[in-house]
Amino acid sequence: MPELDLPAPPRDTLGRPLHDLRISVTDRCNFRCVYCMPREFFGRDHAFLPRAELLTFEEITRLVEVFTRLGVEKVRLTGGEPLVRRDLPDLVARLAGINGVRDLTLTTNGVLLGEHAAALAAAGLRRVTVSLDADDDDTFMRMNDAGVPVARVLAGIDAAEAADLGPTKVNMVVKRGWNEHAVLPMARRFRGTGRVLRFIEYMDVGHSNGWRLDEVVTAAEILEAVGAEFPLEPMPPTHPGEVAERYRYTDGTGEIGVIASVSRPFCGGCSRARVSADGQLFTCLFATAGHDLRALLRGDASDADLEAHLRGIWGARTDRYSEIRSAETTGLVKVEMSYIGG
Ligand code: SAM
């Protein structure tokens, strides 16, 4: 076979490739987590995206196919809560059928996994990451503000693993004054289960959460708390640009991760792009504006036009927000996490 003369995958202005694509399939969620979609901002009268503005499954599939020509191999579906988007397994099946997509995953709060895990797995989903912010109902319900108990999420994790979507990663955001007391109980619960618990520093994404630096429990504090009961040692990353720093329990009972985007920023290895449910491309989680891809998808742009456009955007990318975070940057009006996709 003659070698096809494909153009090299683009690098941004800091030499970073594009590997991961996170696609938000909805800006709606069945939780109202205090640090993400606080009820006072996301109440009954909140204007979510109208259905006609959401990218269709055909549009998302076309976009992902073009993104694979730029080097994307890993696709994560997120939101909002991705499982509230109707017929999600149909989208999974379409994306799983794209040649360049090597890893297809989903981030979810787990509530609807019991209902959908088997269909998602049958459609070609590989793994799930489930968010769970505490091990006790009082704390968890205060955080999710939707009356959902811990057992409901654990049942979702069980359903995912029964459907072969394991081993599960479990994400816990730690916000001072809310759930730092749950760090150790969560470590105890997941140690020895094969499920990898990852602690996430509370980040200044969006604007509605009124983020303050003193509410961040740092990775160092978390590691100290867990390590005092269960000694830990660092592990090498599984791949370049990995977001979580990995640690294993020295007694061989598993590993945990810390995602220290505030105290130990990792912009240098960031190979991620995000597409909102209405087709805006964001090259940084902390962006204040995106690039409208829906207009191109719904206009007369060919796939080659789309590819050239995306190459141009990625080639011009300069983002390194977490490295330059300061009093001024934290006050910027940034795009909400529920919209851009976590
Ligand atoms: N609804 C899904 C879920 O709960 O996993 C997917 C979307 S959610 C926005 C993705 C992840 O972002 C969750 O683990 C959530 O806890 C996390 N998250 C949201 N706001 C955050 C913030 N301000 N700082 C750190 N993590 C945040």
mmCIF file of C-alpha atoms and ligand atoms in Angstrom:
data_model
loop_
_atom_site.group_PDB
_atom_site.id
_atom_site.type_symbol
_atom_site.label_atom_id
_atom_site.label_comp_id
_atom_site.label_asym_id
_atom_site.label_seq_id
_atom_site.Cartn_x
_atom_site.Cartn_y
_atom_site.Cartn_z
ATOM 1 C CA MET A 1 0.000 0.000 0.000
ATOM 2 C CA PRO A 2 1.412 3.440 -0.841
ATOM 3 C CA GLU A 3 1.838 5.749 2.152
ATOM 4 C CA LEU A 4 -0.973 8.255 2.339
ATOM 5 C CA ASP A 5 0.389 11.778 2.496
ATOM 6 C CA LEU A 6 -1.556 12.950 5.552
ATOM 7 C CA PRO A 7 -0.663 16.298 7.116
ATOM 8 C CA ALA A 8 1.030 16.024 10.531
ATOM 9 C CA PRO A 9 -1.208 16.496 13.585
ATOM 10 C CA PRO A 10 -1.090 20.118 14.734
ATOM 11 C CA ARG A 11 0.765 21.439 17.786
ATOM 12 C CA ASP A 12 -0.272 24.590 19.600
ATOM 13 C CA THR A 13 2.025 27.588 20.239
ATOM 14 C CA LEU A 14 3.473 25.772 23.274
ATOM 15 C CA GLY A 15 4.119 22.573 21.315
ATOM 16 C CA ARG A 16 1.164 20.673 22.797
ATOM 17 C CA PRO A 17 -0.657 18.090 20.651
ATOM 18 C CA LEU A 18 -4.428 17.512 20.670
ATOM 19 C CA HIS A 19 -5.336 14.064 22.035
ATOM 20 C CA ASP A 20 -8.459 14.291 24.133
ATOM 21 C CA LEU A 21 -11.858 15.616 23.250
ATOM 22 C CA ARG A 22 -14.552 16.158 25.868
ATOM 23 C CA ILE A 23 -18.006 16.569 24.498
ATOM 24 C CA SER A 24 -20.821 17.974 26.551
ATOM 25 C CA VAL A 25 -24.079 16.436 25.349
ATOM 26 C CA THR A 26 -26.346 18.570 27.535
ATOM 27 C CA ASP A 27 -26.122 21.548 29.890
ATOM 28 C CA ARG A 28 -28.857 20.040 32.102
ATOM 29 C CA CYS A 29 -28.237 18.020 35.233
ATOM 30 C CA ASN A 30 -30.271 16.149 37.829
ATOM 31 C CA PHE A 31 -27.904 17.419 40.575
ATOM 32 C CA ARG A 32 -27.396 20.953 41.849
ATOM 33 C CA CYS A 33 -23.916 20.566 43.295
ATOM 34 C CA VAL A 34 -23.059 23.630 45.330
ATOM 35 C CA TYR A 35 -19.701 24.114 43.605
ATOM 36 C CA CYS A 36 -21.002 23.607 40.059
ATOM 37 C CA MET A 37 -24.717 24.392 39.547
ATOM 38 C CA PRO A 38 -25.845 26.172 42.722
ATOM 39 C CA ARG A 39 -29.637 26.259 42.932
ATOM 40 C CA GLU A 40 -29.808 30.022 43.299
ATOM 41 C CA PHE A 41 -28.341 30.338 39.781
ATOM 42 C CA PHE A 42 -29.760 27.168 38.251
ATOM 43 C CA GLY A 43 -33.314 27.267 39.595
ATOM 44 C CA ARG A 44 -36.673 26.645 37.920
ATOM 45 C CA ASP A 45 -36.432 29.727 35.738
ATOM 46 C CA HIS A 46 -32.899 29.055 34.480
ATOM 47 C CA ALA A 47 -32.757 29.168 30.684
ATOM 48 C CA PHE A 48 -31.112 25.933 29.568
ATOM 49 C CA LEU A 49 -30.204 25.476 25.916
ATOM 50 C CA PRO A 50 -33.246 24.877 23.698
ATOM 51 C CA ARG A 51 -33.191 21.492 21.976
ATOM 52 C CA ALA A 52 -32.728 22.966 18.498
ATOM 53 C CA GLU A 53 -29.452 24.505 19.639
ATOM 54 C CA LEU A 54 -27.926 21.215 20.763
ATOM 55 C CA LEU A 55 -25.673 19.469 18.296
ATOM 56 C CA THR A 56 -27.443 16.437 16.884
ATOM 57 C CA PHE A 57 -25.824 12.994 17.124
ATOM 58 C CA GLU A 58 -25.037 13.239 13.395
ATOM 59 C CA GLU A 59 -23.280 16.574 13.928
ATOM 60 C CA ILE A 60 -21.303 15.314 16.916
ATOM 61 C CA THR A 61 -20.241 12.216 14.990
ATOM 62 C CA ARG A 62 -19.093 14.249 12.007
ATOM 63 C CA LEU A 63 -17.147 16.573 14.269
ATOM 64 C CA VAL A 64 -15.424 13.744 16.130
ATOM 65 C CA GLU A 65 -14.439 12.106 12.858
ATOM 66 C CA VAL A 66 -12.782 15.343 11.767
ATOM 67 C CA PHE A 67 -11.104 15.748 15.166
ATOM 68 C CA THR A 68 -9.494 12.319 14.813
ATOM 69 C CA ARG A 69 -7.647 13.682 11.761
ATOM 70 C CA LEU A 70 -6.019 16.189 14.128
ATOM 71 C CA GLY A 71 -4.820 13.510 16.520
ATOM 72 C CA VAL A 72 -7.772 12.990 18.857
ATOM 73 C CA GLU A 73 -7.850 9.388 20.084
ATOM 74 C CA LYS A 74 -9.722 9.706 23.314
ATOM 75 C CA VAL A 75 -13.305 10.939 23.584
ATOM 76 C CA ARG A 76 -15.162 11.570 26.824
ATOM 77 C CA LEU A 77 -18.880 12.302 26.953
ATOM 78 C CA THR A 78 -19.871 14.652 29.711
ATOM 79 C CA GLY A 79 -22.189 17.528 30.574
ATOM 80 C CA GLY A 80 -24.235 18.644 32.552
ATOM 81 C CA GLU A 81 -25.253 15.086 33.265
ATOM 82 C CA PRO A 82 -24.755 13.135 30.023
ATOM 83 C CA LEU A 83 -27.243 10.412 30.969
ATOM 84 C CA VAL A 84 -30.140 12.878 30.924
ATOM 85 C CA ARG A 85 -29.656 13.238 27.145
ATOM 86 C CA ARG A 86 -32.158 10.925 25.475
ATOM 87 C CA ASP A 87 -30.867 7.932 23.466
ATOM 88 C CA LEU A 88 -27.243 8.407 24.489
ATOM 89 C CA PRO A 89 -26.341 4.788 23.568
ATOM 90 C CA ASP A 90 -27.106 5.722 19.924
ATOM 91 C CA LEU A 91 -24.413 8.379 20.065
ATOM 92 C CA VAL A 92 -22.000 5.982 21.752
ATOM 93 C CA ALA A 93 -22.536 3.444 18.967
ATOM 94 C CA ARG A 94 -21.819 6.061 16.308
ATOM 95 C CA LEU A 95 -18.655 7.280 18.026
ATOM 96 C CA ALA A 96 -17.434 3.752 18.766
ATOM 97 C CA GLY A 97 -17.612 3.123 15.022
ATOM 98 C CA ILE A 98 -15.105 5.879 14.183
ATOM 99 C CA ASN A 99 -11.740 4.441 13.256
ATOM 100 C CA GLY A 100 -9.455 6.840 15.135
ATOM 101 C CA VAL A 101 -11.383 6.702 18.426
ATOM 102 C CA ARG A 102 -9.366 4.353 20.646
ATOM 103 C CA ASP A 103 -10.872 5.240 23.987
ATOM 104 C CA LEU A 104 -14.505 6.190 24.572
ATOM 105 C CA THR A 105 -15.553 7.081 28.093
ATOM 106 C CA LEU A 106 -18.228 8.868 30.063
ATOM 107 C CA THR A 107 -18.264 11.028 33.182
ATOM 108 C CA THR A 108 -21.489 10.773 35.150
ATOM 109 C CA ASN A 109 -22.957 11.314 38.597
ATOM 110 C CA GLY A 110 -24.061 7.670 38.400
ATOM 111 C CA VAL A 111 -27.742 8.190 39.225
ATOM 112 C CA LEU A 112 -29.002 6.813 35.899
ATOM 113 C CA LEU A 113 -26.293 4.195 35.383
ATOM 114 C CA GLY A 114 -28.466 1.376 36.698
ATOM 115 C CA GLU A 115 -30.898 2.101 33.881
ATOM 116 C CA HIS A 116 -28.371 2.647 31.084
ATOM 117 C CA ALA A 117 -25.095 0.820 31.827
ATOM 118 C CA ALA A 118 -25.879 -2.327 29.850
ATOM 119 C CA ALA A 119 -27.043 -0.418 26.753
ATOM 120 C CA LEU A 120 -24.019 1.875 26.906
ATOM 121 C CA ALA A 121 -21.633 -1.062 27.141
ATOM 122 C CA ALA A 122 -23.380 -2.878 24.299
ATOM 123 C CA ALA A 123 -23.054 0.281 22.188
ATOM 124 C CA GLY A 124 -19.272 0.324 22.674
ATOM 125 C CA LEU A 125 -18.570 2.458 25.736
ATOM 126 C CA ARG A 126 -15.334 1.313 27.418
ATOM 127 C CA ARG A 127 -15.276 2.850 30.883
ATOM 128 C CA VAL A 128 -17.046 5.277 33.173
ATOM 129 C CA THR A 129 -15.870 7.815 35.699
ATOM 130 C CA VAL A 130 -18.390 8.401 38.462
ATOM 131 C CA SER A 131 -18.491 11.483 40.668
ATOM 132 C CA LEU A 132 -19.136 11.011 44.381
ATOM 133 C CA ASP A 133 -18.278 13.717 46.881
ATOM 134 C CA ALA A 134 -18.834 11.945 50.203
ATOM 135 C CA ASP A 135 -19.428 8.628 51.829
ATOM 136 C CA ASP A 136 -22.228 9.728 54.170
ATOM 137 C CA ASP A 137 -25.701 10.862 53.140
ATOM 138 C CA ASP A 138 -25.724 14.082 55.160
ATOM 139 C CA THR A 139 -22.640 15.475 53.465
ATOM 140 C CA PHE A 140 -23.406 14.074 50.034
ATOM 141 C CA MET A 141 -26.973 15.402 49.965
ATOM 142 C CA ARG A 142 -25.786 18.804 51.143
ATOM 143 C CA MET A 143 -23.330 18.829 48.242
ATOM 144 C CA ASN A 144 -25.602 17.489 45.489
ATOM 145 C CA ASP A 145 -28.636 19.474 46.727
ATOM 146 C CA ALA A 146 -30.934 17.040 44.939
ATOM 147 C CA GLY A 147 -31.716 14.598 47.743
ATOM 148 C CA VAL A 148 -29.701 11.747 46.202
ATOM 149 C CA PRO A 149 -28.216 9.294 48.749
ATOM 150 C CA VAL A 150 -24.789 7.659 48.460
ATOM 151 C CA ALA A 151 -26.355 4.203 47.937
ATOM 152 C CA ARG A 152 -27.898 5.321 44.649
ATOM 153 C CA VAL A 153 -24.495 6.205 43.209
ATOM 154 C CA LEU A 154 -22.877 3.040 44.561
ATOM 155 C CA ALA A 155 -25.634 1.016 42.873
ATOM 156 C CA GLY A 156 -24.798 2.853 39.637
ATOM 157 C CA ILE A 157 -21.128 1.909 39.997
ATOM 158 C CA ASP A 158 -22.098 -1.725 40.597
ATOM 159 C CA ALA A 159 -24.293 -1.680 37.494
ATOM 160 C CA ALA A 160 -21.440 -0.229 35.409
ATOM 161 C CA GLU A 161 -19.049 -2.911 36.598
ATOM 162 C CA ALA A 162 -21.609 -5.658 36.039
ATOM 163 C CA ALA A 163 -21.869 -4.389 32.454
ATOM 164 C CA ASP A 164 -18.069 -4.569 32.048
ATOM 165 C CA LEU A 165 -17.500 -0.831 32.217
ATOM 166 C CA GLY A 166 -15.016 -1.154 35.092
ATOM 167 C CA PRO A 167 -12.697 -0.628 36.753
ATOM 168 C CA THR A 168 -14.432 2.595 37.713
ATOM 169 C CA LYS A 169 -12.708 5.812 38.565
ATOM 170 C CA VAL A 170 -14.461 7.754 41.306
ATOM 171 C CA ASN A 171 -14.038 11.543 41.367
ATOM 172 C CA MET A 172 -14.431 13.486 44.591
ATOM 173 C CA VAL A 173 -14.250 17.293 44.572
ATOM 174 C CA VAL A 174 -13.068 18.563 47.938
ATOM 175 C CA LYS A 175 -14.416 21.921 49.080
ATOM 176 C CA ARG A 176 -13.326 23.305 52.439
ATOM 177 C CA GLY A 177 -16.120 23.632 54.969
ATOM 178 C CA TRP A 178 -18.248 21.144 53.046
ATOM 179 C CA ASN A 179 -16.676 17.716 52.689
ATOM 180 C CA GLU A 180 -13.013 17.627 53.713
ATOM 181 C CA HIS A 181 -14.036 15.400 56.647
ATOM 182 C CA ALA A 182 -15.152 12.815 54.060
ATOM 183 C CA VAL A 183 -11.684 12.411 52.492
ATOM 184 C CA LEU A 184 -10.529 9.632 54.794
ATOM 185 C CA PRO A 185 -13.848 7.723 54.924
ATOM 186 C CA MET A 186 -13.894 7.772 51.111
ATOM 187 C CA ALA A 187 -10.327 6.433 50.992
ATOM 188 C CA ARG A 188 -11.304 3.685 53.445
ATOM 189 C CA ARG A 189 -14.367 2.781 51.406
ATOM 190 C CA PHE A 190 -12.604 2.411 48.064
ATOM 191 C CA ARG A 191 -9.257 0.996 49.199
ATOM 192 C CA GLY A 192 -8.960 -2.615 48.150
ATOM 193 C CA THR A 193 -11.929 -2.507 45.762
ATOM 194 C CA GLY A 194 -10.048 -1.979 42.463
ATOM 195 C CA ARG A 195 -11.916 1.322 42.076
ATOM 196 C CA VAL A 196 -9.561 4.273 41.803
ATOM 197 C CA LEU A 197 -10.580 7.237 43.937
ATOM 198 C CA ARG A 198 -9.378 10.590 42.651
ATOM 199 C CA PHE A 199 -9.514 13.726 44.746
ATOM 200 C CA ILE A 200 -10.091 16.923 42.765
ATOM 201 C CA GLU A 201 -9.097 20.340 44.035
ATOM 202 C CA TYR A 202 -12.052 22.715 43.930
ATOM 203 C CA MET A 203 -11.426 24.899 40.877
ATOM 204 C CA ASP A 204 -12.436 28.393 39.816
ATOM 205 C CA VAL A 205 -14.395 27.159 36.812
ATOM 206 C CA GLY A 206 -17.420 29.260 35.877
ATOM 207 C CA HIS A 207 -18.664 32.144 37.940
ATOM 208 C CA SER A 208 -21.836 31.124 39.771
ATOM 209 C CA ASN A 209 -19.995 29.180 42.504
ATOM 210 C CA GLY A 210 -18.289 32.335 43.864
ATOM 211 C CA TRP A 211 -14.999 30.400 44.173
ATOM 212 C CA ARG A 212 -12.492 31.454 46.815
ATOM 213 C CA LEU A 213 -8.931 30.238 47.138
ATOM 214 C CA ASP A 214 -9.366 29.559 50.854
ATOM 215 C CA GLU A 215 -12.052 26.965 49.992
ATOM 216 C CA VAL A 216 -9.521 24.837 48.110
ATOM 217 C CA VAL A 217 -8.247 21.818 50.032
ATOM 218 C CA THR A 218 -4.894 21.222 48.384
ATOM 219 C CA ALA A 219 -3.600 17.910 47.075
ATOM 220 C CA ALA A 220 -0.800 18.135 49.667
ATOM 221 C CA GLU A 221 -3.342 18.325 52.514
ATOM 222 C CA ILE A 222 -5.345 15.441 51.056
ATOM 223 C CA LEU A 223 -2.275 13.234 50.593
ATOM 224 C CA GLU A 224 -1.148 13.979 54.120
ATOM 225 C CA ALA A 225 -4.541 13.045 55.564
ATOM 226 C CA VAL A 226 -4.793 9.778 53.612
ATOM 227 C CA GLY A 227 -1.095 8.950 53.954
ATOM 228 C CA ALA A 228 -1.227 9.298 57.746
ATOM 229 C CA GLU A 229 -3.562 6.297 57.941
ATOM 230 C CA PHE A 230 -2.471 4.405 54.834
ATOM 231 C CA PRO A 231 1.141 5.061 53.727
ATOM 232 C CA LEU A 232 1.383 6.076 50.066
ATOM 233 C CA GLU A 233 4.089 6.200 47.422
ATOM 234 C CA PRO A 234 4.048 7.998 44.064
ATOM 235 C CA MET A 235 3.484 6.031 40.859
ATOM 236 C CA PRO A 236 4.553 6.940 37.327
ATOM 237 C CA PRO A 237 1.909 8.396 34.992
ATOM 238 C CA THR A 238 0.216 5.901 32.674
ATOM 239 C CA HIS A 239 0.513 8.298 29.735
ATOM 240 C CA PRO A 240 1.934 11.757 28.994
ATOM 241 C CA GLY A 241 -0.380 14.615 29.917
ATOM 242 C CA GLU A 242 -2.219 12.535 32.540
ATOM 243 C CA VAL A 243 -4.308 14.843 34.692
ATOM 244 C CA ALA A 244 -4.193 12.902 37.952
ATOM 245 C CA GLU A 245 -1.011 12.358 39.933
ATOM 246 C CA ARG A 246 -1.071 8.710 41.006
ATOM 247 C CA TYR A 247 -0.159 7.217 44.402
ATOM 248 C CA ARG A 248 -0.324 3.616 45.570
ATOM 249 C CA TYR A 249 -0.922 2.270 49.020
ATOM 250 C CA THR A 250 2.370 0.710 50.116
ATOM 251 C CA ASP A 251 0.492 -2.353 51.412
ATOM 252 C CA GLY A 252 -0.624 -3.151 47.868
ATOM 253 C CA THR A 253 -4.324 -2.395 48.376
ATOM 254 C CA GLY A 254 -4.687 -0.111 45.383
ATOM 255 C CA GLU A 255 -4.126 3.429 44.234
ATOM 256 C CA ILE A 256 -5.577 6.908 44.487
ATOM 257 C CA GLY A 257 -5.128 10.021 42.373
ATOM 258 C CA VAL A 258 -5.055 13.750 43.049
ATOM 259 C CA ILE A 259 -6.017 16.333 40.458
ATOM 260 C CA ALA A 260 -4.212 19.429 41.639
ATOM 261 C CA SER A 261 -5.156 21.945 39.013
ATOM 262 C CA VAL A 262 -4.963 24.834 41.502
ATOM 263 C CA SER A 263 -1.903 24.050 43.632
ATOM 264 C CA ARG A 264 0.179 22.160 41.020
ATOM 265 C CA PRO A 265 -1.067 23.240 37.574
ATOM 266 C CA PHE A 266 -0.441 20.951 34.625
ATOM 267 C CA CYS A 267 -1.090 23.219 31.645
ATOM 268 C CA GLY A 268 2.227 22.154 30.079
ATOM 269 C CA GLY A 269 0.826 18.711 29.315
ATOM 270 C CA CYS A 270 -2.709 19.764 28.415
ATOM 271 C CA SER A 271 -3.826 18.070 25.220
ATOM 272 C CA ARG A 272 -7.572 18.528 25.769
ATOM 273 C CA ALA A 273 -10.266 20.388 23.889
ATOM 274 C CA ARG A 274 -13.911 20.694 24.858
ATOM 275 C CA VAL A 275 -17.056 21.092 22.800
ATOM 276 C CA SER A 276 -20.177 22.423 24.502
ATOM 277 C CA ALA A 277 -23.594 20.913 23.836
ATOM 278 C CA ASP A 278 -24.347 23.717 21.359
ATOM 279 C CA GLY A 279 -21.113 23.244 19.446
ATOM 280 C CA GLN A 280 -18.751 25.847 20.859
ATOM 281 C CA LEU A 281 -15.121 24.740 20.957
ATOM 282 C CA PHE A 282 -13.099 25.644 24.056
ATOM 283 C CA THR A 283 -9.368 25.101 24.235
ATOM 284 C CA CYS A 284 -9.237 25.658 28.011
ATOM 285 C CA LEU A 285 -11.573 24.764 30.883
ATOM 286 C CA PHE A 286 -11.182 28.296 32.195
ATOM 287 C CA ALA A 287 -12.094 30.026 28.939
ATOM 288 C CA THR A 288 -14.237 33.116 28.729
ATOM 289 C CA ALA A 289 -15.232 32.492 25.088
ATOM 290 C CA GLY A 290 -15.382 29.659 22.574
ATOM 291 C CA HIS A 291 -15.265 29.128 18.804
ATOM 292 C CA ASP A 292 -18.581 28.482 17.096
ATOM 293 C CA LEU A 293 -18.442 25.151 15.273
ATOM 294 C CA ARG A 294 -22.198 24.696 14.956
ATOM 295 C CA ALA A 295 -22.425 27.515 12.435
ATOM 296 C CA LEU A 296 -19.876 25.693 10.295
ATOM 297 C CA LEU A 297 -21.583 22.328 10.736
ATOM 298 C CA ARG A 298 -24.942 23.783 9.762
ATOM 299 C CA GLY A 299 -23.503 25.915 6.960
ATOM 300 C CA ASP A 300 -21.910 24.617 3.813
ATOM 301 C CA ALA A 301 -18.428 23.870 5.186
ATOM 302 C CA SER A 302 -16.953 20.617 3.917
ATOM 303 C CA ASP A 303 -15.074 18.244 6.224
ATOM 304 C CA ALA A 304 -11.834 19.615 4.760
ATOM 305 C CA ASP A 305 -12.950 23.181 5.636
ATOM 306 C CA LEU A 306 -13.782 22.066 9.162
ATOM 307 C CA GLU A 307 -10.439 20.344 9.538
ATOM 308 C CA ALA A 308 -8.555 23.433 8.319
ATOM 309 C CA HIS A 309 -10.521 25.608 10.720
ATOM 310 C CA LEU A 310 -9.775 23.338 13.685
ATOM 311 C CA ARG A 311 -6.097 23.158 12.763
ATOM 312 C CA GLY A 312 -6.010 26.953 12.717
ATOM 313 C CA ILE A 313 -7.600 27.214 16.160
ATOM 314 C CA TRP A 314 -5.358 24.588 17.732
ATOM 315 C CA GLY A 315 -2.226 25.995 16.079
ATOM 316 C CA ALA A 316 -2.944 29.420 17.575
ATOM 317 C CA ARG A 317 -3.727 28.076 21.081
ATOM 318 C CA THR A 318 -1.852 29.846 23.889
ATOM 319 C CA ASP A 319 -3.964 28.859 26.964
ATOM 320 C CA ARG A 320 -2.253 28.158 30.267
ATOM 321 C CA TYR A 321 -4.781 29.572 32.675
ATOM 322 C CA SER A 322 -3.892 27.535 35.760
ATOM 323 C CA GLU A 323 -0.253 28.597 35.506
ATOM 324 C CA ILE A 324 -1.100 32.286 35.381
ATOM 325 C CA ARG A 325 -4.027 32.164 37.824
ATOM 326 C CA SER A 326 -4.034 35.307 39.962
ATOM 327 C CA ALA A 327 -6.399 37.659 41.748
ATOM 328 C CA GLU A 328 -7.281 39.192 38.375
ATOM 329 C CA THR A 329 -7.904 35.961 36.472
ATOM 330 C CA THR A 330 -10.130 34.421 39.142
ATOM 331 C CA GLY A 331 -12.486 37.410 38.814
ATOM 332 C CA LEU A 332 -13.011 36.876 35.056
ATOM 333 C CA VAL A 333 -16.512 35.839 33.993
ATOM 334 C CA LYS A 334 -15.749 32.297 32.833
ATOM 335 C CA VAL A 335 -17.963 29.769 31.153
ATOM 336 C CA GLU A 336 -19.891 27.480 33.537
ATOM 337 C CA MET A 337 -18.626 23.905 33.980
ATOM 338 C CA SER A 338 -22.121 22.513 33.332
ATOM 339 C CA TYR A 339 -22.070 24.180 29.924
ATOM 340 C CA ILE A 340 -18.492 23.634 28.792
ATOM 341 C CA GLY A 341 -18.415 20.037 30.065
ATOM 342 C CA GLY A 342 -16.368 18.780 33.021
HETATM 343 N N1 SAM B 1 -22.556 15.259 35.675
HETATM 344 C C1 SAM B 1 -21.347 14.520 35.440
HETATM 345 C C2 SAM B 1 -20.647 14.215 36.742
HETATM 346 O O1 SAM B 1 -21.210 14.507 37.799
HETATM 347 O O2 SAM B 1 -19.558 13.654 36.712
HETATM 348 C C3 SAM B 1 -20.402 15.136 34.432
HETATM 349 C C4 SAM B 1 -20.180 16.604 34.454
HETATM 350 S S1 SAM B 1 -19.421 17.252 35.922
HETATM 351 C C5 SAM B 1 -19.306 18.955 35.499
HETATM 352 C C6 SAM B 1 -17.771 16.627 35.784
HETATM 353 C C7 SAM B 1 -16.911 16.710 37.017
HETATM 354 O O3 SAM B 1 -16.585 18.057 37.274
HETATM 355 C C8 SAM B 1 -17.551 16.185 38.280
HETATM 356 O O4 SAM B 1 -16.669 15.259 38.890
HETATM 357 C C9 SAM B 1 -17.697 17.404 39.131
HETATM 358 O O5 SAM B 1 -17.613 17.095 40.493
HETATM 359 C C10 SAM B 1 -16.523 18.241 38.666
HETATM 360 N N2 SAM B 1 -16.622 19.669 38.976
HETATM 361 C C11 SAM B 1 -17.644 20.508 38.737
HETATM 362 N N3 SAM B 1 -17.361 21.755 39.168
HETATM 363 C C12 SAM B 1 -16.117 21.707 39.685
HETATM 364 C C13 SAM B 1 -15.257 22.673 40.290
HETATM 365 N N4 SAM B 1 -15.619 23.938 40.461
HETATM 366 N N5 SAM B 1 -14.030 22.263 40.687
HETATM 367 C C14 SAM B 1 -13.639 20.969 40.525
HETATM 368 N N6 SAM B 1 -14.395 20.031 39.955
HETATM 369 C C15 SAM B 1 -15.631 20.387 39.550
#
